[in-house]
Amino acid sequence: MATEASVSATARTGMPSSSRKDYYWIRSFVAGGVAGCCAKSTIAPLDRVKILLQAQNPHYSHLGVFETLCAVPKKEGYLGLYKGNGAMMVRIFPYGAIQFMSFDNYKKFLNKKLGISGHVHRLMAGSMAGMTAVICTYPLDVIRARLAFQVKGEHGYTGIANAFQTIYKHEGGVKGFYRGLTPTLIGMAPYAGFSFFTFGTLKSLGLAHAPELLGKPSSDNPDVLVLKAHVNLLCGGIAGAIAQTISYPLDVARRRMQLGTILPDSEKCL
């Protein structure tokens, strides 16, 4: 039976099942990475403002969000809003790719090996995928935070390579790249978990109760319904906002610890 199914699948797609599996992995990796890069580039100015305010940069600590958005271009030029975005792009491609790929694999593992399914299944798989991606790419997150916190005229690092070299040399070697990992992992569990959980739940509810309004046939399989692009975007935004709100206090702690020695009150953020 297994041989017949394999032959049938090969006949339908024109490629062996092992090749289709490899193609799926590559497609998931590329799709996850590109999606992450596009999303982070879009919100890069707000993300830099967040870092400046979270760590109380002395040049902007007395300002609000929109005041800082206006003040950064005046002081550092419009490219100042994208400071640290290069390191983010280097990080987010493998981060997004690893998260999407591991999410699918954790879902299969939890379902087939442990017999867990339903909402808990998505919550656990999302948390595990998020933590896997964070651990693999965390040093780049530290570099990105250091670069984004710098203000024009007060640069301690000249770029990504210099930041790597300086932190390794002066902050305890590899250990210096993992400052703040503990609050990051504690925060990632609810963040990634609730993000995938909320998105999956909204998707299921939407396709169950309003399939014609919110859904469309999948390009891979016309018999399967998927969310329309704008609905997908809305569900992703709602899921991200809920997850970020739940884990935000730990995000502040993480940022303070990541910046470490370059903060005026660094001894309080160990």
PDB file of C-alpha atoms in Angstrom:
ATOM      1  CA  MET A   1       0.000   0.000   0.000  1.00  0.00           C
ATOM      2  CA  ALA A   2       2.812   2.415   0.923  1.00  0.00           C
ATOM      3  CA  THR A   3       4.531   1.692  -2.396  1.00  0.00           C
ATOM      4  CA  GLU A   4       1.311   2.255  -4.327  1.00  0.00           C
ATOM      5  CA  ALA A   5       0.730   5.561  -2.529  1.00  0.00           C
ATOM      6  CA  SER A   6       4.283   6.655  -3.290  1.00  0.00           C
ATOM      7  CA  VAL A   7       3.914   5.753  -6.959  1.00  0.00           C
ATOM      8  CA  SER A   8       0.565   7.540  -7.100  1.00  0.00           C
ATOM      9  CA  ALA A   9       2.019  10.680  -5.514  1.00  0.00           C
ATOM     10  CA  THR A  10       4.936  10.589  -7.952  1.00  0.00           C
ATOM     11  CA  ALA A  11       2.580  10.222 -10.890  1.00  0.00           C
ATOM     12  CA  ARG A  12       0.488  13.193  -9.764  1.00  0.00           C
ATOM     13  CA  THR A  13       3.332  15.630  -9.063  1.00  0.00           C
ATOM     14  CA  GLY A  14       6.018  14.394 -11.408  1.00  0.00           C
ATOM     15  CA  MET A  15       8.588  14.079  -8.594  1.00  0.00           C
ATOM     16  CA  PRO A  16       9.352  11.466  -5.910  1.00  0.00           C
ATOM     17  CA  SER A  17       7.885  11.982  -2.437  1.00  0.00           C
ATOM     18  CA  SER A  18      11.386  12.566  -0.953  1.00  0.00           C
ATOM     19  CA  SER A  19      11.984  15.338  -3.511  1.00  0.00           C
ATOM     20  CA  ARG A  20       8.634  16.932  -2.680  1.00  0.00           C
ATOM     21  CA  LYS A  21       9.551  16.860   1.012  1.00  0.00           C
ATOM     22  CA  ASP A  22      12.899  18.562   0.275  1.00  0.00           C
ATOM     23  CA  TYR A  23      11.091  21.132  -1.880  1.00  0.00           C
ATOM     24  CA  TYR A  24       8.627  21.810   0.959  1.00  0.00           C
ATOM     25  CA  TRP A  25      11.488  22.413   3.403  1.00  0.00           C
ATOM     26  CA  ILE A  26      13.225  24.821   1.015  1.00  0.00           C
ATOM     27  CA  ARG A  27       9.971  26.642   0.297  1.00  0.00           C
ATOM     28  CA  SER A  28       9.182  26.954   4.021  1.00  0.00           C
ATOM     29  CA  PHE A  29      12.701  28.216   4.742  1.00  0.00           C
ATOM     30  CA  VAL A  30      12.618  30.864   2.002  1.00  0.00           C
ATOM     31  CA  ALA A  31       9.013  31.919   2.686  1.00  0.00           C
ATOM     32  CA  GLY A  32       9.627  32.269   6.418  1.00  0.00           C
ATOM     33  CA  GLY A  33      12.827  34.252   5.905  1.00  0.00           C
ATOM     34  CA  VAL A  34      11.396  36.634   3.306  1.00  0.00           C
ATOM     35  CA  ALA A  35       8.238  37.177   5.377  1.00  0.00           C
ATOM     36  CA  GLY A  36      10.337  38.051   8.409  1.00  0.00           C
ATOM     37  CA  CYS A  37      12.539  40.487   6.460  1.00  0.00           C
ATOM     38  CA  CYS A  38       9.548  42.297   4.945  1.00  0.00           C
ATOM     39  CA  ALA A  39       7.748  42.577   8.281  1.00  0.00           C
ATOM     40  CA  LYS A  40      10.769  43.845  10.228  1.00  0.00           C
ATOM     41  CA  SER A  41      11.808  46.351   7.536  1.00  0.00           C
ATOM     42  CA  THR A  42       8.294  47.792   7.548  1.00  0.00           C
ATOM     43  CA  ILE A  43       8.302  48.451  11.293  1.00  0.00           C
ATOM     44  CA  ALA A  44      12.052  49.198  11.662  1.00  0.00           C
ATOM     45  CA  PRO A  45      11.549  52.894  12.604  1.00  0.00           C
ATOM     46  CA  LEU A  46       9.110  52.010  15.393  1.00  0.00           C
ATOM     47  CA  ASP A  47      11.360  49.194  16.516  1.00  0.00           C
ATOM     48  CA  ARG A  48      14.320  51.527  16.889  1.00  0.00           C
ATOM     49  CA  VAL A  49      12.187  54.011  18.828  1.00  0.00           C
ATOM     50  CA  LYS A  50      11.142  51.144  21.096  1.00  0.00           C
ATOM     51  CA  ILE A  51      14.761  50.277  21.868  1.00  0.00           C
ATOM     52  CA  LEU A  52      15.684  53.906  22.553  1.00  0.00           C
ATOM     53  CA  LEU A  53      12.768  54.333  24.970  1.00  0.00           C
ATOM     54  CA  GLN A  54      13.002  50.911  26.620  1.00  0.00           C
ATOM     55  CA  ALA A  55      16.629  51.514  27.576  1.00  0.00           C
ATOM     56  CA  GLN A  56      16.074  55.213  28.336  1.00  0.00           C
ATOM     57  CA  ASN A  57      18.605  56.669  25.905  1.00  0.00           C
ATOM     58  CA  PRO A  58      19.519  60.066  27.438  1.00  0.00           C
ATOM     59  CA  HIS A  59      18.903  61.898  24.159  1.00  0.00           C
ATOM     60  CA  TYR A  60      15.308  60.676  23.846  1.00  0.00           C
ATOM     61  CA  SER A  61      14.204  59.435  27.291  1.00  0.00           C
ATOM     62  CA  HIS A  62      12.158  62.584  27.958  1.00  0.00           C
ATOM     63  CA  LEU A  63      10.160  62.175  24.732  1.00  0.00           C
ATOM     64  CA  GLY A  64       7.144  60.080  23.767  1.00  0.00           C
ATOM     65  CA  VAL A  65       6.856  57.675  20.850  1.00  0.00           C
ATOM     66  CA  PHE A  66       5.747  60.137  18.161  1.00  0.00           C
ATOM     67  CA  GLU A  67       8.073  62.870  19.451  1.00  0.00           C
ATOM     68  CA  THR A  68      10.998  60.442  19.190  1.00  0.00           C
ATOM     69  CA  LEU A  69       9.928  59.449  15.665  1.00  0.00           C
ATOM     70  CA  CYS A  70      10.204  63.126  14.706  1.00  0.00           C
ATOM     71  CA  ALA A  71      13.366  63.830  16.725  1.00  0.00           C
ATOM     72  CA  VAL A  72      15.491  60.973  15.320  1.00  0.00           C
ATOM     73  CA  PRO A  73      15.456  62.223  11.678  1.00  0.00           C
ATOM     74  CA  LYS A  74      16.285  65.761  12.856  1.00  0.00           C
ATOM     75  CA  LYS A  75      19.276  64.578  14.883  1.00  0.00           C
ATOM     76  CA  GLU A  76      20.485  61.618  12.799  1.00  0.00           C
ATOM     77  CA  GLY A  77      18.784  61.915   9.400  1.00  0.00           C
ATOM     78  CA  TYR A  78      16.019  59.672   8.105  1.00  0.00           C
ATOM     79  CA  LEU A  79      18.387  56.705   7.856  1.00  0.00           C
ATOM     80  CA  GLY A  80      18.731  57.008  11.634  1.00  0.00           C
ATOM     81  CA  LEU A  81      15.299  55.398  11.907  1.00  0.00           C
ATOM     82  CA  TYR A  82      16.790  52.272  10.309  1.00  0.00           C
ATOM     83  CA  LYS A  83      19.934  52.066  12.451  1.00  0.00           C
ATOM     84  CA  GLY A  84      20.586  48.434  13.321  1.00  0.00           C
ATOM     85  CA  ASN A  85      18.266  47.204  10.588  1.00  0.00           C
ATOM     86  CA  GLY A  86      21.138  45.585   8.693  1.00  0.00           C
ATOM     87  CA  ALA A  87      21.871  43.333  11.661  1.00  0.00           C
ATOM     88  CA  MET A  88      18.155  42.647  11.948  1.00  0.00           C
ATOM     89  CA  MET A  89      18.015  41.521   8.312  1.00  0.00           C
ATOM     90  CA  VAL A  90      20.981  39.205   8.855  1.00  0.00           C
ATOM     91  CA  ARG A  91      19.182  37.795  11.899  1.00  0.00           C
ATOM     92  CA  ILE A  92      15.533  37.732  10.864  1.00  0.00           C
ATOM     93  CA  PHE A  93      15.968  35.598   7.747  1.00  0.00           C
ATOM     94  CA  PRO A  94      17.277  32.554   9.623  1.00  0.00           C
ATOM     95  CA  TYR A  95      15.032  33.407  12.599  1.00  0.00           C
ATOM     96  CA  GLY A  96      11.816  33.457  10.561  1.00  0.00           C
ATOM     97  CA  ALA A  97      12.864  30.453   8.541  1.00  0.00           C
ATOM     98  CA  ILE A  98      13.830  28.374  11.584  1.00  0.00           C
ATOM     99  CA  GLN A  99      10.620  29.344  13.405  1.00  0.00           C
ATOM    100  CA  PHE A 100       8.298  28.403  10.534  1.00  0.00           C
ATOM    101  CA  MET A 101      10.108  25.168   9.772  1.00  0.00           C
ATOM    102  CA  SER A 102      10.394  24.050  13.389  1.00  0.00           C
ATOM    103  CA  PHE A 103       6.740  24.946  14.065  1.00  0.00           C
ATOM    104  CA  ASP A 104       5.573  22.462  11.442  1.00  0.00           C
ATOM    105  CA  ASN A 105       7.945  19.793  12.744  1.00  0.00           C
ATOM    106  CA  TYR A 106       7.007  20.324  16.396  1.00  0.00           C
ATOM    107  CA  LYS A 107       3.315  20.096  15.455  1.00  0.00           C
ATOM    108  CA  LYS A 108       3.900  16.750  13.773  1.00  0.00           C
ATOM    109  CA  PHE A 109       6.031  15.502  16.678  1.00  0.00           C
ATOM    110  CA  LEU A 110       3.475  16.499  19.334  1.00  0.00           C
ATOM    111  CA  ASN A 111       0.610  15.001  17.347  1.00  0.00           C
ATOM    112  CA  LYS A 112       2.173  11.744  16.163  1.00  0.00           C
ATOM    113  CA  LYS A 113       4.565  10.927  19.017  1.00  0.00           C
ATOM    114  CA  LEU A 114       2.728  12.358  22.041  1.00  0.00           C
ATOM    115  CA  GLY A 115      -0.865  12.334  20.767  1.00  0.00           C
ATOM    116  CA  ILE A 116      -1.431  16.030  21.588  1.00  0.00           C
ATOM    117  CA  SER A 117      -3.833  17.920  19.330  1.00  0.00           C
ATOM    118  CA  GLY A 118      -6.173  20.931  19.240  1.00  0.00           C
ATOM    119  CA  HIS A 119      -5.444  24.378  20.688  1.00  0.00           C
ATOM    120  CA  VAL A 120      -2.852  23.117  23.192  1.00  0.00           C
ATOM    121  CA  HIS A 121      -1.049  21.489  20.281  1.00  0.00           C
ATOM    122  CA  ARG A 122      -0.643  24.876  18.503  1.00  0.00           C
ATOM    123  CA  LEU A 123       0.297  26.667  21.730  1.00  0.00           C
ATOM    124  CA  MET A 124       3.075  24.206  22.619  1.00  0.00           C
ATOM    125  CA  ALA A 125       4.421  23.966  19.063  1.00  0.00           C
ATOM    126  CA  GLY A 126       4.482  27.765  18.721  1.00  0.00           C
ATOM    127  CA  SER A 127       6.373  28.208  21.987  1.00  0.00           C
ATOM    128  CA  MET A 128       8.927  25.529  21.145  1.00  0.00           C
ATOM    129  CA  ALA A 129       9.449  26.935  17.633  1.00  0.00           C
ATOM    130  CA  GLY A 130       9.968  30.452  18.987  1.00  0.00           C
ATOM    131  CA  MET A 131      12.514  29.347  21.569  1.00  0.00           C
ATOM    132  CA  THR A 132      14.417  27.278  18.995  1.00  0.00           C
ATOM    133  CA  ALA A 133      14.672  30.261  16.632  1.00  0.00           C
ATOM    134  CA  VAL A 134      15.737  32.630  19.450  1.00  0.00           C
ATOM    135  CA  ILE A 135      18.553  30.393  20.699  1.00  0.00           C
ATOM    136  CA  CYS A 136      19.927  29.928  17.176  1.00  0.00           C
ATOM    137  CA  THR A 137      19.979  33.652  16.314  1.00  0.00           C
ATOM    138  CA  TYR A 138      20.334  35.389  19.701  1.00  0.00           C
ATOM    139  CA  PRO A 139      23.870  36.838  19.224  1.00  0.00           C
ATOM    140  CA  LEU A 140      22.614  38.796  16.199  1.00  0.00           C
ATOM    141  CA  ASP A 141      19.756  40.186  18.285  1.00  0.00           C
ATOM    142  CA  VAL A 142      22.260  41.511  20.843  1.00  0.00           C
ATOM    143  CA  ILE A 143      24.347  43.106  18.059  1.00  0.00           C
ATOM    144  CA  ARG A 144      21.273  44.673  16.530  1.00  0.00           C
ATOM    145  CA  ALA A 145      20.182  46.177  19.882  1.00  0.00           C
ATOM    146  CA  ARG A 146      23.658  47.633  20.486  1.00  0.00           C
ATOM    147  CA  LEU A 147      23.762  49.244  17.026  1.00  0.00           C
ATOM    148  CA  ALA A 148      20.203  50.608  17.284  1.00  0.00           C
ATOM    149  CA  PHE A 149      20.898  52.201  20.687  1.00  0.00           C
ATOM    150  CA  GLN A 150      23.849  54.212  19.352  1.00  0.00           C
ATOM    151  CA  VAL A 151      23.288  57.883  18.564  1.00  0.00           C
ATOM    152  CA  LYS A 152      25.116  59.851  15.864  1.00  0.00           C
ATOM    153  CA  GLY A 153      28.414  61.194  17.165  1.00  0.00           C
ATOM    154  CA  GLU A 154      28.589  58.654  20.001  1.00  0.00           C
ATOM    155  CA  HIS A 155      29.280  55.407  18.155  1.00  0.00           C
ATOM    156  CA  GLY A 156      30.945  52.665  20.160  1.00  0.00           C
ATOM    157  CA  TYR A 157      30.696  50.193  17.258  1.00  0.00           C
ATOM    158  CA  THR A 158      31.430  50.849  13.604  1.00  0.00           C
ATOM    159  CA  GLY A 159      29.343  47.948  12.290  1.00  0.00           C
ATOM    160  CA  ILE A 160      28.224  44.365  12.781  1.00  0.00           C
ATOM    161  CA  ALA A 161      31.705  42.801  12.556  1.00  0.00           C
ATOM    162  CA  ASN A 162      33.220  45.379  14.910  1.00  0.00           C
ATOM    163  CA  ALA A 163      30.419  44.850  17.437  1.00  0.00           C
ATOM    164  CA  PHE A 164      30.997  41.077  17.375  1.00  0.00           C
ATOM    165  CA  GLN A 165      34.722  41.556  17.870  1.00  0.00           C
ATOM    166  CA  THR A 166      34.352  44.122  20.679  1.00  0.00           C
ATOM    167  CA  ILE A 167      31.759  42.172  22.679  1.00  0.00           C
ATOM    168  CA  TYR A 168      33.736  38.930  22.358  1.00  0.00           C
ATOM    169  CA  LYS A 169      36.952  40.612  23.453  1.00  0.00           C
ATOM    170  CA  HIS A 170      35.648  42.756  26.329  1.00  0.00           C
ATOM    171  CA  GLU A 171      32.530  41.016  27.675  1.00  0.00           C
ATOM    172  CA  GLY A 172      33.551  37.458  28.439  1.00  0.00           C
ATOM    173  CA  GLY A 173      33.697  35.821  25.029  1.00  0.00           C
ATOM    174  CA  VAL A 174      30.667  33.841  23.822  1.00  0.00           C
ATOM    175  CA  LYS A 175      28.847  34.494  27.113  1.00  0.00           C
ATOM    176  CA  GLY A 176      28.657  38.184  26.213  1.00  0.00           C
ATOM    177  CA  PHE A 177      26.403  37.391  23.254  1.00  0.00           C
ATOM    178  CA  TYR A 178      23.794  35.711  25.468  1.00  0.00           C
ATOM    179  CA  ARG A 179      23.100  38.475  27.984  1.00  0.00           C
ATOM    180  CA  GLY A 180      19.346  38.584  28.601  1.00  0.00           C
ATOM    181  CA  LEU A 181      18.658  35.149  27.148  1.00  0.00           C
ATOM    182  CA  THR A 182      16.737  34.015  30.245  1.00  0.00           C
ATOM    183  CA  PRO A 183      14.003  36.713  30.123  1.00  0.00           C
ATOM    184  CA  THR A 184      13.966  36.279  26.344  1.00  0.00           C
ATOM    185  CA  LEU A 185      13.149  32.570  26.574  1.00  0.00           C
ATOM    186  CA  ILE A 186      10.650  33.120  29.396  1.00  0.00           C
ATOM    187  CA  GLY A 187       8.956  35.809  27.292  1.00  0.00           C
ATOM    188  CA  MET A 188       9.201  33.845  24.050  1.00  0.00           C
ATOM    189  CA  ALA A 189       7.099  30.992  25.374  1.00  0.00           C
ATOM    190  CA  PRO A 190       3.951  33.129  25.860  1.00  0.00           C
ATOM    191  CA  TYR A 191       4.772  35.358  22.865  1.00  0.00           C
ATOM    192  CA  ALA A 192       5.250  32.666  20.228  1.00  0.00           C
ATOM    193  CA  GLY A 193       2.690  30.390  21.837  1.00  0.00           C
ATOM    194  CA  PHE A 194      -0.102  32.958  21.987  1.00  0.00           C
ATOM    195  CA  SER A 195       0.861  34.314  18.574  1.00  0.00           C
ATOM    196  CA  PHE A 196       0.442  30.971  16.783  1.00  0.00           C
ATOM    197  CA  PHE A 197      -2.462  29.988  19.042  1.00  0.00           C
ATOM    198  CA  THR A 198      -4.416  33.206  18.388  1.00  0.00           C
ATOM    199  CA  PHE A 199      -3.685  33.187  14.659  1.00  0.00           C
ATOM    200  CA  GLY A 200      -4.635  29.532  14.296  1.00  0.00           C
ATOM    201  CA  THR A 201      -7.833  30.050  16.285  1.00  0.00           C
ATOM    202  CA  LEU A 202      -8.870  33.141  14.286  1.00  0.00           C
ATOM    203  CA  LYS A 203      -8.139  31.288  11.052  1.00  0.00           C
ATOM    204  CA  SER A 204     -10.197  28.255  12.097  1.00  0.00           C
ATOM    205  CA  LEU A 205     -13.128  30.398  13.257  1.00  0.00           C
ATOM    206  CA  GLY A 206     -13.052  32.523  10.105  1.00  0.00           C
ATOM    207  CA  LEU A 207     -13.010  29.595   7.693  1.00  0.00           C
ATOM    208  CA  ALA A 208     -15.636  27.713   9.726  1.00  0.00           C
ATOM    209  CA  HIS A 209     -18.173  30.541  10.050  1.00  0.00           C
ATOM    210  CA  ALA A 210     -17.560  32.710   6.968  1.00  0.00           C
ATOM    211  CA  PRO A 211     -15.694  30.625   4.374  1.00  0.00           C
ATOM    212  CA  GLU A 212     -17.053  32.473   1.344  1.00  0.00           C
ATOM    213  CA  LEU A 213     -16.340  35.912   2.794  1.00  0.00           C
ATOM    214  CA  LEU A 214     -12.907  35.274   4.301  1.00  0.00           C
ATOM    215  CA  GLY A 215     -11.539  32.271   2.397  1.00  0.00           C
ATOM    216  CA  LYS A 216     -10.311  31.348  -1.055  1.00  0.00           C
ATOM    217  CA  PRO A 217      -9.120  28.072  -2.656  1.00  0.00           C
ATOM    218  CA  SER A 218      -5.470  27.229  -2.048  1.00  0.00           C
ATOM    219  CA  SER A 219      -3.169  27.511  -5.058  1.00  0.00           C
ATOM    220  CA  ASP A 220      -1.617  24.140  -4.119  1.00  0.00           C
ATOM    221  CA  ASN A 221      -4.939  22.342  -3.599  1.00  0.00           C
ATOM    222  CA  PRO A 222      -8.206  23.920  -4.841  1.00  0.00           C
ATOM    223  CA  ASP A 223     -10.183  21.699  -2.455  1.00  0.00           C
ATOM    224  CA  VAL A 224      -8.574  23.380   0.564  1.00  0.00           C
ATOM    225  CA  LEU A 225      -9.633  26.834   1.738  1.00  0.00           C
ATOM    226  CA  VAL A 226      -7.084  29.400   2.959  1.00  0.00           C
ATOM    227  CA  LEU A 227      -7.575  32.936   4.238  1.00  0.00           C
ATOM    228  CA  LYS A 228      -7.573  35.830   1.787  1.00  0.00           C
ATOM    229  CA  ALA A 229      -4.414  37.966   1.905  1.00  0.00           C
ATOM    230  CA  HIS A 230      -5.936  40.966   3.728  1.00  0.00           C
ATOM    231  CA  VAL A 231      -7.704  38.703   6.242  1.00  0.00           C
ATOM    232  CA  ASN A 232      -4.457  36.817   6.806  1.00  0.00           C
ATOM    233  CA  LEU A 233      -2.705  40.134   7.488  1.00  0.00           C
ATOM    234  CA  LEU A 234      -5.411  41.251   9.915  1.00  0.00           C
ATOM    235  CA  CYS A 235      -5.358  37.971  11.843  1.00  0.00           C
ATOM    236  CA  GLY A 236      -1.552  38.086  12.029  1.00  0.00           C
ATOM    237  CA  GLY A 237      -1.657  41.664  13.335  1.00  0.00           C
ATOM    238  CA  ILE A 238      -4.206  40.850  16.026  1.00  0.00           C
ATOM    239  CA  ALA A 239      -2.266  37.745  17.075  1.00  0.00           C
ATOM    240  CA  GLY A 240       1.006  39.670  17.259  1.00  0.00           C
ATOM    241  CA  ALA A 241      -0.512  42.541  19.263  1.00  0.00           C
ATOM    242  CA  ILE A 242      -2.023  40.201  21.865  1.00  0.00           C
ATOM    243  CA  ALA A 243       1.165  38.146  22.182  1.00  0.00           C
ATOM    244  CA  GLN A 244       3.407  41.225  22.422  1.00  0.00           C
ATOM    245  CA  THR A 245       1.256  42.807  25.132  1.00  0.00           C
ATOM    246  CA  ILE A 246       1.385  39.661  27.261  1.00  0.00           C
ATOM    247  CA  SER A 247       5.186  39.315  27.063  1.00  0.00           C
ATOM    248  CA  TYR A 248       6.203  43.004  26.954  1.00  0.00           C
ATOM    249  CA  PRO A 249       7.568  43.430  30.534  1.00  0.00           C
ATOM    250  CA  LEU A 250      10.061  40.637  29.848  1.00  0.00           C
ATOM    251  CA  ASP A 251      10.981  42.351  26.579  1.00  0.00           C
ATOM    252  CA  VAL A 252      12.014  45.472  28.518  1.00  0.00           C
ATOM    253  CA  ALA A 253      14.161  43.366  30.879  1.00  0.00           C
ATOM    254  CA  ARG A 254      15.754  41.597  27.909  1.00  0.00           C
ATOM    255  CA  ARG A 255      16.640  44.874  26.191  1.00  0.00           C
ATOM    256  CA  ARG A 256      18.236  46.371  29.316  1.00  0.00           C
ATOM    257  CA  MET A 257      20.356  43.248  29.817  1.00  0.00           C
ATOM    258  CA  GLN A 258      21.370  43.049  26.148  1.00  0.00           C
ATOM    259  CA  LEU A 259      22.669  46.614  26.138  1.00  0.00           C
ATOM    260  CA  GLY A 260      24.549  45.905  29.335  1.00  0.00           C
ATOM    261  CA  THR A 261      27.836  47.785  29.559  1.00  0.00           C
ATOM    262  CA  ILE A 262      26.835  50.655  27.264  1.00  0.00           C
ATOM    263  CA  LEU A 263      24.041  51.782  29.628  1.00  0.00           C
ATOM    264  CA  PRO A 264      24.842  54.462  32.221  1.00  0.00           C
ATOM    265  CA  ASP A 265      23.270  52.290  34.965  1.00  0.00           C
ATOM    266  CA  SER A 266      24.620  48.979  33.594  1.00  0.00           C
ATOM    267  CA  GLU A 267      25.390  47.611  37.078  1.00  0.00           C
ATOM    268  CA  LYS A 268      21.625  47.543  37.741  1.00  0.00           C
ATOM    269  CA  CYS A 269      20.907  45.435  34.652  1.00  0.00           C
ATOM    270  CA  LEU A 270      23.042  42.353  35.238  1.00  0.00           C
TER     271      LEU A 270
END
